[in-house]
Coordinates of C-alpha atoms and ligand atoms in Angstrom, one line a residue:
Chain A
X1 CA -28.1 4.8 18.5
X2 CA -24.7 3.1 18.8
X3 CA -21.9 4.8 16.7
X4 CA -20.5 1.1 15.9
X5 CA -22.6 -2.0 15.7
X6 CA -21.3 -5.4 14.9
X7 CA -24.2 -8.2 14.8
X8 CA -22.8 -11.8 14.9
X9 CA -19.7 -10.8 13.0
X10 CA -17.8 -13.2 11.6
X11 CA -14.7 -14.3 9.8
X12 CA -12.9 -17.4 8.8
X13 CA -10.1 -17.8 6.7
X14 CA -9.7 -21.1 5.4
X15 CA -10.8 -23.7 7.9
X16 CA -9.6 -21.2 10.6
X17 CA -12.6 -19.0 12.5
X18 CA -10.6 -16.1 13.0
X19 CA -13.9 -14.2 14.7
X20 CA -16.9 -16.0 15.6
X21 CA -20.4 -14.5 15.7
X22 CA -19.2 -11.4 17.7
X23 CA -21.8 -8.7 18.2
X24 CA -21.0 -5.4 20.4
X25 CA -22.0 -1.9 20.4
X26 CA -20.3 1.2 20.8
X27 CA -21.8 4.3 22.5
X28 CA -21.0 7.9 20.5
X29 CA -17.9 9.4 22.9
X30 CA -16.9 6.6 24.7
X31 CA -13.4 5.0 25.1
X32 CA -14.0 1.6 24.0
X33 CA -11.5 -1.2 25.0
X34 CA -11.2 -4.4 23.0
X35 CA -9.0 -7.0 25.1
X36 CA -7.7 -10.3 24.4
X37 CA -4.9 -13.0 23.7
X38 CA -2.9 -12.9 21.1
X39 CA -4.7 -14.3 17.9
X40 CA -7.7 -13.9 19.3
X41 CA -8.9 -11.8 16.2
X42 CA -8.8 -8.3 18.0
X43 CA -6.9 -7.1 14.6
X44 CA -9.3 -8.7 12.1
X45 CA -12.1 -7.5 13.9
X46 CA -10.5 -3.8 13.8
X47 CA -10.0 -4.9 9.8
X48 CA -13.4 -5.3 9.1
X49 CA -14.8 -2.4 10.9
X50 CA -12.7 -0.3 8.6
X51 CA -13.3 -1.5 5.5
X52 CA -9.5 -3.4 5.0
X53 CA -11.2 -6.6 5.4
X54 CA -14.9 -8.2 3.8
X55 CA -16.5 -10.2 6.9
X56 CA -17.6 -13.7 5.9
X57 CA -21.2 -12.7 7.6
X58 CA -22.5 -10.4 10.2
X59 CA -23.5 -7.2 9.9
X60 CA -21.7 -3.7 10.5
X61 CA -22.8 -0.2 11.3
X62 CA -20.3 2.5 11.6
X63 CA -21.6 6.3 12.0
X64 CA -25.0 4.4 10.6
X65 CA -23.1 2.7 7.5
X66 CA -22.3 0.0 6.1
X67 CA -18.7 -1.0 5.6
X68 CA -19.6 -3.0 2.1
X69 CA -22.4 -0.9 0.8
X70 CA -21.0 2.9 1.5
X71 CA -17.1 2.1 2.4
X72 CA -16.2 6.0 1.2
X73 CA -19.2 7.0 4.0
X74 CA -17.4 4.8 6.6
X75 CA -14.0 6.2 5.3
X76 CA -14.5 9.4 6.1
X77 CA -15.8 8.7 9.7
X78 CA -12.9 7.1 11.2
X79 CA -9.0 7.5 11.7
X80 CA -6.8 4.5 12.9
X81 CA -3.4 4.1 14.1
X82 CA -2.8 0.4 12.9
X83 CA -0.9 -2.5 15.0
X84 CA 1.8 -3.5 12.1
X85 CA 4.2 -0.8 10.7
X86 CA 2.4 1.4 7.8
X87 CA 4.5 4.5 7.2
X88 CA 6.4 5.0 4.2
X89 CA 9.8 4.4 5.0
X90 CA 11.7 6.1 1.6
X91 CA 10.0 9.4 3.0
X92 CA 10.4 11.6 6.0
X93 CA 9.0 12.6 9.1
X94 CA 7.6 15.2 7.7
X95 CA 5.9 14.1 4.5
X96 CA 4.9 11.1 5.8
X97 CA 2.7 13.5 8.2
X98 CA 2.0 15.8 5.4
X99 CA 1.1 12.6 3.0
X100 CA -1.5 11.7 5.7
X101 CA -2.8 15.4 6.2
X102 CA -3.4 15.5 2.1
X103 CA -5.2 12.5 1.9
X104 CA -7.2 13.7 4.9
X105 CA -8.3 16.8 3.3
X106 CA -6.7 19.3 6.1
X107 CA -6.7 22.3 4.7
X108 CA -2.9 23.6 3.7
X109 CA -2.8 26.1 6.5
X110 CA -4.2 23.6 9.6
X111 CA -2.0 21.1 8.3
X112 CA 1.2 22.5 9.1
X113 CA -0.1 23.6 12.1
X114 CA -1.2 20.6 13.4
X115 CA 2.1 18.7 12.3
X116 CA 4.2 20.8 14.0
X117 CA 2.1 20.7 17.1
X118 CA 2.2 16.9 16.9
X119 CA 5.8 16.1 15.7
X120 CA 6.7 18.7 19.0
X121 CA 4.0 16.3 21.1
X122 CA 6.0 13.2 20.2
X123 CA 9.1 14.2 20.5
X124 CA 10.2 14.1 16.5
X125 CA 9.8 17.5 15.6
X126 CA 13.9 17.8 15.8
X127 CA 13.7 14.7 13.3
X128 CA 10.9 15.5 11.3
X129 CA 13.4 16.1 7.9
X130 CA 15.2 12.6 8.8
X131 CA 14.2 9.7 6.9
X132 CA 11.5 7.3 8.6
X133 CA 14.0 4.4 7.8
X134 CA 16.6 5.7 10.2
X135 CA 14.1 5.8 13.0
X136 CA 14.0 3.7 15.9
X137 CA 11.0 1.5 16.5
X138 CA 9.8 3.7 18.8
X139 CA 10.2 6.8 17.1
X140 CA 8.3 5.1 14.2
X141 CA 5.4 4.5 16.6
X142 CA 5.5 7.9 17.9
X143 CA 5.4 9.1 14.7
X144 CA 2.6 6.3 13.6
X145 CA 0.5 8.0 17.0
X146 CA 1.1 11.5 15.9
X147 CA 0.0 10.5 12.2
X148 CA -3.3 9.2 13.5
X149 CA -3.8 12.3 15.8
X150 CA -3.5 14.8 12.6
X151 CA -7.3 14.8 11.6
X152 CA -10.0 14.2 14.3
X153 CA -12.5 11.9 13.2
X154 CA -15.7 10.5 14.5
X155 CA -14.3 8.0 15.5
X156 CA -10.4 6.4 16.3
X157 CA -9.1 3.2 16.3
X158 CA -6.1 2.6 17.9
X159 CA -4.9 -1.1 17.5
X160 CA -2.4 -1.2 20.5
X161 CA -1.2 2.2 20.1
X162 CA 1.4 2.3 22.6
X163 CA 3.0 -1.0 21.9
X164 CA 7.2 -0.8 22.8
X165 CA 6.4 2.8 24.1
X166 CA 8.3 3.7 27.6
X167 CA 5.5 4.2 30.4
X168 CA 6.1 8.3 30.4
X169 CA 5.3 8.3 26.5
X170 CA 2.3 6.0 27.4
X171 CA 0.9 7.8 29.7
X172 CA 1.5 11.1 27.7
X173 CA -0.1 10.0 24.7
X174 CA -2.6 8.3 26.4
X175 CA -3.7 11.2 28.4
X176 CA -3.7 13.3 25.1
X177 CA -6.2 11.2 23.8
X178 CA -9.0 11.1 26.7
X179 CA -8.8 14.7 26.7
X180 CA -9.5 14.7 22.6
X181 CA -11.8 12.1 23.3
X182 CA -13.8 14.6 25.8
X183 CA -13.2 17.7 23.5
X184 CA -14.3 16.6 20.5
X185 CA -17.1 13.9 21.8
X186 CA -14.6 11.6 20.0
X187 CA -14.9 7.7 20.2
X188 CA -12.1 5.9 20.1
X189 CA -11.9 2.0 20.1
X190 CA -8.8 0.5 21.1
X191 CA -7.1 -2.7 22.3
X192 CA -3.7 -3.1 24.3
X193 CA -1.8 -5.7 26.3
X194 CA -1.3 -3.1 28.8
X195 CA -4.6 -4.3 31.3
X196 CA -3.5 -1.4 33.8
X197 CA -3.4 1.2 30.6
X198 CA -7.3 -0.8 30.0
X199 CA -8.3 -0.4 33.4
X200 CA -7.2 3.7 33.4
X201 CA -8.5 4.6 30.6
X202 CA -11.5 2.4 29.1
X203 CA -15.8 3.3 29.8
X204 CA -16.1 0.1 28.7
X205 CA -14.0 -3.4 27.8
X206 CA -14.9 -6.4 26.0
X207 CA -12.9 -9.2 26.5
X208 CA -12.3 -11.7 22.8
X209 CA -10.6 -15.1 23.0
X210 CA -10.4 -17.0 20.3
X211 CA -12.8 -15.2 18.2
X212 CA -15.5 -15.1 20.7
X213 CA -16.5 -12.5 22.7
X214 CA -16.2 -14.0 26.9
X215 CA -17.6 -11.0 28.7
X216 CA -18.3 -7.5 28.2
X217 CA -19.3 -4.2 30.3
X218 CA -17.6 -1.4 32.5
X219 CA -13.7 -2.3 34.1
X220 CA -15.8 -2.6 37.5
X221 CA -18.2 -5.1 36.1
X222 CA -16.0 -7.1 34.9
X223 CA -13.7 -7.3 38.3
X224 CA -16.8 -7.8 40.3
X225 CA -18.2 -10.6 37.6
X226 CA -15.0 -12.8 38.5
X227 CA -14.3 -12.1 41.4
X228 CA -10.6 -10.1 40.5
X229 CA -8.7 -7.3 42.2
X230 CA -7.6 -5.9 38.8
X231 CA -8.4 -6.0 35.5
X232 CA -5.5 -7.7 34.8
X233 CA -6.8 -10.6 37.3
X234 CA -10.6 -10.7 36.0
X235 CA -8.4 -11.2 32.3
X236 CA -6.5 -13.8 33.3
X237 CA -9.5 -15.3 34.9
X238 CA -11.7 -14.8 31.9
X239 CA -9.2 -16.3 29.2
X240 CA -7.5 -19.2 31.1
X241 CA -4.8 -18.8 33.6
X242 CA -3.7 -22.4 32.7
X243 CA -2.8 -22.4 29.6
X244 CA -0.8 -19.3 29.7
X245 CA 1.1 -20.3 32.4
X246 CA 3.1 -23.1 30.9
X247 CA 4.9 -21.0 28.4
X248 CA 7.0 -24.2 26.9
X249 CA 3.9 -26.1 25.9
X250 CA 1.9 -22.8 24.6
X251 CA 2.7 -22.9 21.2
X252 CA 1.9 -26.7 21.2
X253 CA -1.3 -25.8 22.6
X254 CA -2.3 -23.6 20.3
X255 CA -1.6 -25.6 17.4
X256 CA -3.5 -28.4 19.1
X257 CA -6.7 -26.0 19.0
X258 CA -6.2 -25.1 15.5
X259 CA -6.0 -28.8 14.6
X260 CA -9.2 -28.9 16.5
X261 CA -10.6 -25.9 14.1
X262 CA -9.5 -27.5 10.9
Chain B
X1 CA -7.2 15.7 -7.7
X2 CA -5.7 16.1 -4.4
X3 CA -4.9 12.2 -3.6
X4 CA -4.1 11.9 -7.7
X5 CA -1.5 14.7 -7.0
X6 CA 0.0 13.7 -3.9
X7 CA 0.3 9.7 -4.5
X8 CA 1.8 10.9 -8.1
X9 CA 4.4 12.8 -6.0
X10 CA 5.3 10.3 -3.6
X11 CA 6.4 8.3 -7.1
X12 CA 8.2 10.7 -8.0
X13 CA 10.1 11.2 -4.7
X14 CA 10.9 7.4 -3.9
X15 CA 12.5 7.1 -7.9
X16 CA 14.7 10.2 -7.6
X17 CA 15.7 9.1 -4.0
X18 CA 16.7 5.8 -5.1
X19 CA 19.7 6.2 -7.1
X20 CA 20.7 2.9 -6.8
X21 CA 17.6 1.7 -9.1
X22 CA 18.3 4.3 -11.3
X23 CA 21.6 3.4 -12.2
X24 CA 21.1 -0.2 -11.9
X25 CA 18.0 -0.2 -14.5
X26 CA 20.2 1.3 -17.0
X27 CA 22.8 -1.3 -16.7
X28 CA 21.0 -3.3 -18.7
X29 CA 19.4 -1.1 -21.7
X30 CA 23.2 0.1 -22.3
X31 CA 24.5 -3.8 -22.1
X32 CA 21.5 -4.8 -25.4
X33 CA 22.5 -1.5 -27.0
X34 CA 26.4 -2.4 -27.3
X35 CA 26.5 -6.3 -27.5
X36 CA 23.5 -6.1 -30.0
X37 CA 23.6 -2.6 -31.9
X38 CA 27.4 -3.9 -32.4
X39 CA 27.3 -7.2 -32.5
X40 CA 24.3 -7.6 -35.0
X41 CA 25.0 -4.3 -36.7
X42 CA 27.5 -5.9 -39.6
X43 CA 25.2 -8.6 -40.3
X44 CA 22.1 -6.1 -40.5
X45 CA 23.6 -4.1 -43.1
X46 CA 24.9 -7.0 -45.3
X47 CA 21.1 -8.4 -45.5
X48 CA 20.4 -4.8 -46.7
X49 CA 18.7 -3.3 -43.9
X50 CA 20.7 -0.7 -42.9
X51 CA 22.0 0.3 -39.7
X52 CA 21.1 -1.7 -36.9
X53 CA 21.9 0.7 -34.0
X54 CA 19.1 2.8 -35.2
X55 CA 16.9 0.3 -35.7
X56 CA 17.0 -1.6 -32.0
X57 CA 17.2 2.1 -30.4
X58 CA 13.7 2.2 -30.2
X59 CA 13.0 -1.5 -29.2
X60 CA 15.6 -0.6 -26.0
X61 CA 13.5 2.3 -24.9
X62 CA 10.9 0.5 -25.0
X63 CA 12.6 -2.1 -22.7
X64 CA 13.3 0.3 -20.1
X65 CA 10.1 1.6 -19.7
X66 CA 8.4 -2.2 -19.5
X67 CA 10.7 -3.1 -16.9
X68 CA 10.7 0.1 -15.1
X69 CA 6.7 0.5 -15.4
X70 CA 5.6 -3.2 -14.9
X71 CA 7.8 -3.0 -11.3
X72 CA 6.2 0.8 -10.6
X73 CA 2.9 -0.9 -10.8
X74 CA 3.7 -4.4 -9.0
X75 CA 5.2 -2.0 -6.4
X76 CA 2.2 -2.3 -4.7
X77 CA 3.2 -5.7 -3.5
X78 CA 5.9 -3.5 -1.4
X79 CA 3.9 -1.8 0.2
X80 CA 1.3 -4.3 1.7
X81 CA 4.5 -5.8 2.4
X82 CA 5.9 -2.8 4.1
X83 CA 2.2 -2.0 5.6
X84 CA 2.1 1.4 3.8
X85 CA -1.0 0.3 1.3
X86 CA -3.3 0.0 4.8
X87 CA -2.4 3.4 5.4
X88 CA -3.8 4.5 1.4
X89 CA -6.7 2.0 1.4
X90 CA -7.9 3.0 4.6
X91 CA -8.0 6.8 3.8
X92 CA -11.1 8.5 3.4
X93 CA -10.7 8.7 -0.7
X94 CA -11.4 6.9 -3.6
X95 CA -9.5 3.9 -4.6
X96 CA -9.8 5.1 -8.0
X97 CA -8.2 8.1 -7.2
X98 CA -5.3 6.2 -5.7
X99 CA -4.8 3.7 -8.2
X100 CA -4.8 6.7 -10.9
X101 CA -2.1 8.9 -8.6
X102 CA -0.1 5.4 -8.8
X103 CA -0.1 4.6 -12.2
X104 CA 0.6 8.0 -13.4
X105 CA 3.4 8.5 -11.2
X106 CA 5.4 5.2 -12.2
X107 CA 4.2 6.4 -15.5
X108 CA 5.8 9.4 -15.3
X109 CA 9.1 7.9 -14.0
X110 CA 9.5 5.0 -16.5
X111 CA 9.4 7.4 -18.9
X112 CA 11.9 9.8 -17.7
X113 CA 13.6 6.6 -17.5
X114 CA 13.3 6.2 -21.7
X115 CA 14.8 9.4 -21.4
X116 CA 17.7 8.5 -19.9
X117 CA 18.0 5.8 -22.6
X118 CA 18.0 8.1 -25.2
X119 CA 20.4 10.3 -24.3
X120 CA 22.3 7.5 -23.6
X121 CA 21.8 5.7 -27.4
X122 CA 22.9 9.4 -28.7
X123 CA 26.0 8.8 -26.9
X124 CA 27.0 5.6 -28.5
X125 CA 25.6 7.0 -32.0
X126 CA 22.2 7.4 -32.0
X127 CA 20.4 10.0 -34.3
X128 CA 16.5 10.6 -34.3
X129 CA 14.9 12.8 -36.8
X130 CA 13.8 16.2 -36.1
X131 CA 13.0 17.5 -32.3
X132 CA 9.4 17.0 -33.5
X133 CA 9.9 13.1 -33.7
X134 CA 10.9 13.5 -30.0
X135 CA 8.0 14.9 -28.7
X136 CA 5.9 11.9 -30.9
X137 CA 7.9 9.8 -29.3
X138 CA 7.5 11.2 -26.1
X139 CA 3.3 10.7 -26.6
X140 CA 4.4 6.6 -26.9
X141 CA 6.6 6.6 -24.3
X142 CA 4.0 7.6 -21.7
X143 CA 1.8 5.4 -23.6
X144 CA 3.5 2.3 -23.1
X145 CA 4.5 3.3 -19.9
X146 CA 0.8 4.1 -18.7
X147 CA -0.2 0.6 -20.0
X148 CA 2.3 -1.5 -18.1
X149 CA 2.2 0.2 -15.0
X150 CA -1.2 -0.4 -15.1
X151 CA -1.1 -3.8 -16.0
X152 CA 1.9 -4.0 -13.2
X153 CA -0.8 -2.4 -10.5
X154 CA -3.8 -5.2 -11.9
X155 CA -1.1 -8.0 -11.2
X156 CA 0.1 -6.4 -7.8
X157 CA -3.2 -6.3 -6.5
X158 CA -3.7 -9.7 -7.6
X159 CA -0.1 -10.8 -5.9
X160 CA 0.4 -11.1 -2.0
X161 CA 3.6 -11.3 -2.3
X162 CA 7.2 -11.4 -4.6
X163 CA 6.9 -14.7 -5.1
X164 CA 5.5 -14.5 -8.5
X165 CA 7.5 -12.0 -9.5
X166 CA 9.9 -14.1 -11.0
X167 CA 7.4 -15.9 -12.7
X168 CA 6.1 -12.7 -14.3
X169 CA 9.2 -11.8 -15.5
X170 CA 10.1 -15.0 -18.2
X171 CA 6.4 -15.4 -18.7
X172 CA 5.2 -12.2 -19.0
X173 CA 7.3 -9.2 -19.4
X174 CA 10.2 -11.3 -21.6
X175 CA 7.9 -13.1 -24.4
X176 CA 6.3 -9.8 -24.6
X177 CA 10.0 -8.2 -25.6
X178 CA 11.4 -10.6 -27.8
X179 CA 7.8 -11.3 -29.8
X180 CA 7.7 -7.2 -30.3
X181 CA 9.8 -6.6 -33.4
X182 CA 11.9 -4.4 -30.5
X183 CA 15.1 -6.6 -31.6
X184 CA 14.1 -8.0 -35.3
X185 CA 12.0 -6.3 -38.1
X186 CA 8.6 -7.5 -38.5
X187 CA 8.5 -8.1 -42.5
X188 CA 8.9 -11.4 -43.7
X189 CA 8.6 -13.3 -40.5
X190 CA 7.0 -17.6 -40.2
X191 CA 3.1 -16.7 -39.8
X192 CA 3.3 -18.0 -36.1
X193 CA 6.2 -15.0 -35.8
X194 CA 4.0 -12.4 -37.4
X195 CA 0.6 -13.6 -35.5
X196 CA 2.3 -13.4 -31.9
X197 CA 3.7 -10.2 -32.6
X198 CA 0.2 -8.7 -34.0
X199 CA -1.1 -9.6 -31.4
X200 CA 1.6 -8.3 -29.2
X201 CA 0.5 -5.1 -27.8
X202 CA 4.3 -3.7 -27.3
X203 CA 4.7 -4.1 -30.8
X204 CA 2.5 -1.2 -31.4
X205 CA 4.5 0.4 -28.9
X206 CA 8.1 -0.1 -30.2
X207 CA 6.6 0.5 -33.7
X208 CA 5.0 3.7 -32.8
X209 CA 8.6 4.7 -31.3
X210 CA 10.0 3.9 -34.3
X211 CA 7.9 5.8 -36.3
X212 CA 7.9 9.1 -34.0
X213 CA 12.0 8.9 -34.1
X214 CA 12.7 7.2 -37.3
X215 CA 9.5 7.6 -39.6
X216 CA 10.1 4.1 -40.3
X217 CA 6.5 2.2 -39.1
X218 CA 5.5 -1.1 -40.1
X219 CA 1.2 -0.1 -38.7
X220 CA 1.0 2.7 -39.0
X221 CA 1.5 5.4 -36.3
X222 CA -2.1 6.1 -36.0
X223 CA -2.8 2.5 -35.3
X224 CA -0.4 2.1 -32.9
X225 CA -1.9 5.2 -31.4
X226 CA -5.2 3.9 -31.1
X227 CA -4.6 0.4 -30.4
X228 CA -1.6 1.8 -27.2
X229 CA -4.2 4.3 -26.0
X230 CA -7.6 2.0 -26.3
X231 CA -5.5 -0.7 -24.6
X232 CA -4.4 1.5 -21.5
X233 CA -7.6 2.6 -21.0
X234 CA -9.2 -0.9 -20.7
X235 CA -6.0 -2.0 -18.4
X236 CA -6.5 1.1 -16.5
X237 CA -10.2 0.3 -15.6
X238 CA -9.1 -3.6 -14.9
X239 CA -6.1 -2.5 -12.6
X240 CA -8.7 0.1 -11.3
X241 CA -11.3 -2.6 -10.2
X242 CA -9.1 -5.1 -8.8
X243 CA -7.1 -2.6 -6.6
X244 CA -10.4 -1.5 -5.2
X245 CA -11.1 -4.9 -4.4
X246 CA -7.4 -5.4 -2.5
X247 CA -8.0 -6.3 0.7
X248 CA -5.3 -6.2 3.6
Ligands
ATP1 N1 -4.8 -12.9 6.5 C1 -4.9 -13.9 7.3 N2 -4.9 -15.2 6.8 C2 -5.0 -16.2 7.6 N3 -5.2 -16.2 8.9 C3 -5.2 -14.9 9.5 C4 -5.1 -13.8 8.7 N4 -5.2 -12.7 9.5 C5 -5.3 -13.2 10.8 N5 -5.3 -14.5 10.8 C6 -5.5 -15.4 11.9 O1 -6.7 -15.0 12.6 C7 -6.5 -15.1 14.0 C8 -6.7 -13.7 14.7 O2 -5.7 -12.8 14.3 P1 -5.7 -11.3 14.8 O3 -4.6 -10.6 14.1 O4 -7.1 -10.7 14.6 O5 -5.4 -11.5 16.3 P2 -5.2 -10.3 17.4 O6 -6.3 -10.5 18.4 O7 -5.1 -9.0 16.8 O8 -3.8 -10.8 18.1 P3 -2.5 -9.9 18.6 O9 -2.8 -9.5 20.0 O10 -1.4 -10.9 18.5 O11 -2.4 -8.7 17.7 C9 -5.0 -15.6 14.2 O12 -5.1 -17.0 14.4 C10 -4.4 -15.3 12.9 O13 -3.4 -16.3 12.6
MG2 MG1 -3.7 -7.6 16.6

């Protein structure tokens, strides 16, 4: 059985179908990548696998529950490192790590432990008594990454982890992960703008544009389906090379489409 | 307990960190205690009622902790803005649990805060009973301050963002001041007067503090015991389901 299982999930807010009839599974163990444009509801979908967000139909299985009937259940089966900023910034390093660690039930002991093996991974440990709001925006996603990493659940959600991360801290964190992905039989479900980082590192990519899921299956498949070199290429192919090529008349466009929507 | 604990603390942390909103909330308390306590004081006396700076003590206390506790709660609003509450709401606990750690941590603060404003009235003159009225009074102070930091957190869960804030203040948060017998005695008020402020729940709150510091209650204490602690109990359970209803 698939460890997530989203049948023709949906979402619309307002007039706007922010994710349309989406279904996908997800195997137990496998590094799961979610591609696609931006606002092409990769986030929302992310949202209403963890609970943060009630889907306007479909149905969700995570670790065999359901988000709306057993949300504690699905609660304490994932971990997720979110796109937008979530750390407290009147706090430091430190407890922001410890914070997270608490309301993870890790026992006392473990905890510091593991924080201090994480803050040293990311490069804060130096900081870890400084205030978050003094950090620099990558420091706070370091420290966002290293948060996430502090319990190991089922399963891991990274919502463009390494986003404004310089390619050495990519590739380090990144390669931290597959290996607790392997360990620990973890899945983790991501998405990134990074194709290259997709290609690497994800069993298996699905590819969303504007709420609708365009093609699915392993990095491979996908090249060989259109045709592409890379994975960058068969996602340029699969989400229109046209329109994001003429960057002055983008954001017309897509405010044309959501006329279209409304 | 844990998450009660530890979302408690994190109150507690952010208000003694921020000195700024320390200082800054007392501002005002001290400003009503000399421009009224003075101003109004000759004018009490002559109608017979004796001395005025005792009497609006209480009501200023009882100001503090509104403000302080109705914006502990509506903090909330904050932190979906900042992006913390995803991180709460999306942990593995119960959102009753976290609402709870809330409330009673910007309970906790707002009445430190009343605190501060007593020391501060005993400063300009002040004088409460017996160190026994203080720890009465200290019972209404968390009271009041356990009520409006729920009723902050039902609003803030209610609110995506500040700009209803504003609205809350003069509609909310002020009618409920001045309608409270915090400034005026309740006796011999116009009917409308007497019905708003019955019906008032700070009034019950200001009165109990009179009564704990003073012994001067126009209910009652235990009826203002009763009617502060049934209250906060049903706001608790309404701020309770609507923040496990927030979504992001
Ligand atoms: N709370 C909301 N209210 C209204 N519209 C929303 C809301 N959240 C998302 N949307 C809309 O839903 C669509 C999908 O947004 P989403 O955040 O899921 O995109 P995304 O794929 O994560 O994009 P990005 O790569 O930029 O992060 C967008 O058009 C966005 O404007
Ligand atoms: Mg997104």
């Amino acid at each position: 059985m698939n460890i997530i299982e989203a049948q023709n999930l949906t979402k619309r807010f307002g007039e706007l179908v922010a994710v349309d009839s989406v279904s996908f599974g997800v195997e137990k163990g496998e590094l799961f990548a979610f591609l696609g444009p931006n606002g092409a509801g990769k986030s929302t979908t992310i949202k209403m696998l963890t609970t943060l967000l009630t889907p306007t139909s479909g149905k969700i299985t995570l670790n065999g529950y359901d988000p709306i009937e057993n949300p504690d259940e699905v609660r304490h089966s994932f971990g997720i490192v979110f796109q937008d900023p979530s750390l407290d910034d009147e706090l430091t390093a430190y407890e922001n790590m410890d914070f997270h660690g608490v309301l993870y039930g890790i026992p006392r002991k473990e905890r510091q432990v593991r924080i201090e093996q994480l803050l040293k991974f990311v490069e804060l440990w130096d900081r870890k008594k400084d205030f978050v709001k003094h950090f620099s925006g990558g420091m706070k996603r370091r420290l966002e990454i290293a948060r996430g990493l502090l319990h190991h659940p089922q399963i891991l959600f990274l919502d463009e982890p390494t986003l404004g991360l310089d390619p050495q801290t990519r590739n380090h964190i990144w390669s931290y992960i597959k290996d607790l992905s392997e360990k620990e039989q973890m899945t983790i479900f991501f998405t990134t703008h990074y194709m290259q980082e997709a290609e690497r590192v994800a069993d298996r990519v699905a590819v969303i544009d504007h709420g609708v899921i365009v093609a699915q299956g392993t990095p491979d498949q996908l090249k060989q389906q259109t045709g592409a070199q890379s994975l960058e290429d068969a996602f340029l192919d699969l989400t229109g090379h046209a329109i994001r090529e003429e960057t002055a008349d983008n954001w017309e466009r897509v405010r044309r489409m959501r006329g279209v929507r409304r | 307990m844990r998450t009660i604990y530890i979302l408690w603390l994190r109150q507690i942390k952010r208000y003694y960190r921020s000195k700024s909103r320390i200082i800054g909330s007392l501002g005002q308390p001290l400003l009503f205690l000399l421009a009224f306590g003075f101003g109004f004081g000759p004018i009490f006396q002559k109608a017979g009622q004796g001395n005025y700076l005792q009497f609006l003590t209480p009501g200023i206390i009882a100001m503090s902790i509104i403000f302080s506790a109705i914006f502990s709660g509506i903090e909330i609003i904050f932190d979906r803005q900042f992006g913390f509450l995803k991180e709460t709401l999306a942990a593995p606990v119960s959102r009753v649990s976290i609402m709870i750690g809330r409330t009673l941590g910007g309970a906790t603060v707002s009445t430190m805060q009343g605190l501060i404003v007593i020391g501060i009235s005993m400063l300009v003159g002040f004088r409460f009973n017996s160190l026994l009225s203080l720890l009465l009074a200290l019972l209404f102070m968390l009271l009041i301050a356990l009520l409006f930091t729920a009723l902050g957190t039902a609003i803030g869960s209610l609110m995506q963002d500040f700009h209803g804030f504003q609205l809350i203040v003069n509609f909310l948060i002020m009618p409920l001041y001045f309608l409270s017998g915090a400034i005026f005695p309740l006796q011999g008020l116009p009917k409308t007067l007497t019905t708003l402020a019955t019906i008032n729940p700070l009034s019950y709150g200001v009165d109990g503090l009179r009564g704990a510091l003073l012994g001067t209650a126009h209910f009652g204490l235990l009826i203002d015991f009763s009617v502060l602690s049934g209250l906060s109990l049903i706001v608790i359970m309404i701020g309770a389901y609507l923040f496990s209803k927030v979504q992001i």
